[in-house]
Amino acid sequence: MCGIVAYIGNQEAYPILIKGLRRLEYRGYDSAGICLLGENLNIYKCKGKVSDLETFAKGKDIVGTIGIGHTRWATHGEPNDLNAHPHYSGNEKLAIIHNGIIENYDSLKKELIQRGHEFKSDTDTEVLIHLIEDVQENENLPLAEAVRVALTQVVGAYAIAVLDKSDTNVIIGAKKGSPMVVGIGKDEFFLASDATPIVEYTKEVVYLEDEQIVELRRGQGVKVRSIENEVLTPYIHELEMHLETLEKGGYEHFMLKEIFEQPKSIADSMRGRYHIDSGTVSLGGIIDYEQKMANAKRIIIVACGTSWHAGLVGEYLIEDLARIPVEVEYASEFRYRNPIIGEDDVVIAISQSGETADTLAALELAKSKGATIIGVCNVVGSTISRITDAGSYTHAGPEIGVASTKAFTSQVTVLFLMAMRLAHKRGSIPESRFQQLLAALEKIPAKVEEALQSADLVKYIAGQYKDAHNFLYLGRGYNFPVALEGALKLKEISYIHAEGYPAAEMKHGPIALIDEEMPVVVIATKKGSYDKVISNIQEVKARKGKIIAVVTKGDTTAAELADHVLEIPETEEELVPILASIPLQLLSYYIAVMRGCNVDQPRNLAKSVTVE
Ligand code: M6R
């Protein structure tokens, strides 16, 4: 979703802002803009990509060592040049960029119109900068104070950066609900939605908390105040991110790079957390809450999208191994349906970005009811990771492709470790089985590597089905969430309609869709309900559906029935989702590429969904 970047220092701001916007492209956007403060306060913005913005700005006055930049994902008002950020105030002396939604913008706008303000765009953001101008002029306040006072009137979410033509030495930032990071360099400051535009210049960052305002003034330190005007001491963190993880590294797309990174990302998720010598599992981040989790009356998992699918795998794992009842909820439903939550409940939020608005709100609700809240996040320092009582990072490294791939397999890996740890603590698993699973886990990165070797075959199969209009994905048990995830992957990047179903549910409706035009991807790995899945394959075949089967290496039964077979190495049933996801990720990737789709930035999608 919207990305913001700002710079103040001794260097020319324009190239830093453009590079920063490119780093933020992965978040998803439909227009881009910058504002540079030199002799004038110049705004350049347009619908389209950052490259369109560069073309637009060519030959114009782009001089200035202070500036703000924005990628917009439209909420209020269609994606066009006018609604793109930055926005001027009415007197064109102030400029703003914003990520979030001002919920009471309509009433604020009406009041401002009555006071003579005129608006050029349909955005809530323009209303906010007019409000700041109104406060500044009427109360004769310096910018930082005007921003603070204006924000006390705002309902909603924001991460903003504001420039003032009459003060070329300062950027004011503020945040509530949307993320914001300050980078501290030598005689320079950065402000951004995440650390990706900053890491190249400095590793020292401050994560702003909600309702905090930051003043970045040349020659001074970072000044943070609360919206109640309390002076706060910023805590400086050291970034763990590495620049090369933000580059394509020779791959055509980030998504392909991230698919192929999985042997490493999964190994990173496991590192230091399983101990073959002592035959144990430990998760440092939840150690103080393990007992609470082990004693929980119930565990509720809240998440969205792919993370919700990982949560389903987590449900199967925790119930199977640790014998604790688990419910998996869409965070967006959970937060609004008045759920029953008590102090004996543990709520686990799963989120790659750690910023998803619905997941965050679901957690806040659970916290307010006294539940223990645990995070499984990828982005270090993200909001969810900071508000939870405890948690385990997935350590998959930055995921830039909008379609989640390595984040999913790392989430499943961490949930597996959590289930194992809880099972050991509760004594709900025989020791011999525990050791068997531990040994199987150790081999997973190498088996993922092996599964990736099917890439050429997957590419060939993709070529056969790239023009299909629909796909069905079927799986049972641990492979049901894999079917859902496979279908989501295909639809989000190739725009082919795809549905995931529990294989046995097919007879209750979807079977009506099956004919010779319908490719059906069946995850038919050995163990579990294998024989039953074979029967489901027979049912599809009897209706002339085309079968692409993901099978355990060496399987001949499914292979004889299927039109195409994709083999994955044998492993324990609990770990199959990790391996079975690999060919499905590749299938969606190659189909999308063959259809000419923008794989890394699919239409309408955002990487980090910071509005509900
Ligand atoms: O950052 P999160 O894991 O909280 O994001 C949740 C979903 O928005 C995300 O998984 C989305 O479904 C992906 N685009 C799927 O590939």
XYZ file of C-alpha atoms and ligand atoms in Angstrom, residues 304-307 350-356 359 384 402-405 411 485 488-489 492 605-609, ligand 1:
43
model
C -5.250 -12.613 6.322
C -4.552 -14.109 2.889
C -1.577 -16.403 2.633
C -0.821 -15.967 6.325
C 0.533 -14.391 11.634
C 1.720 -11.665 9.289
C 4.598 -11.384 6.869
C 4.619 -7.582 6.935
C 3.559 -7.250 10.552
C 1.518 -4.238 9.427
C -1.750 -5.681 8.081
C -4.627 -8.401 11.820
C 2.595 -6.382 15.200
C 3.536 -9.212 -3.775
C 2.701 -12.920 -3.960
C 3.855 -14.478 -0.751
C 6.060 -17.541 -1.275
C 5.509 -19.315 8.614
C -2.736 -21.340 -1.124
C -4.644 -17.894 -4.279
C -1.179 -17.803 -5.834
C -3.476 -13.118 -7.699
C -2.770 -5.588 -5.037
C -0.611 -4.201 -2.281
C 2.118 -6.026 -0.424
C 1.393 -4.475 2.897
C -2.350 -3.915 3.421
O 1.681 -9.181 5.558
P 0.609 -10.176 5.806
O 1.127 -11.577 5.869
O -0.224 -9.844 7.010
O -0.326 -10.089 4.544
C -1.523 -10.800 4.468
C -2.034 -10.846 3.055
O -2.298 -9.563 2.577
C -1.046 -11.532 2.105
O -0.712 -12.804 2.547
C -1.645 -11.647 0.684
O -2.716 -12.525 0.692
C -0.557 -12.066 -0.307
N -0.574 -11.210 -1.453
C -0.722 -13.430 -0.822
O 0.268 -13.794 -1.705
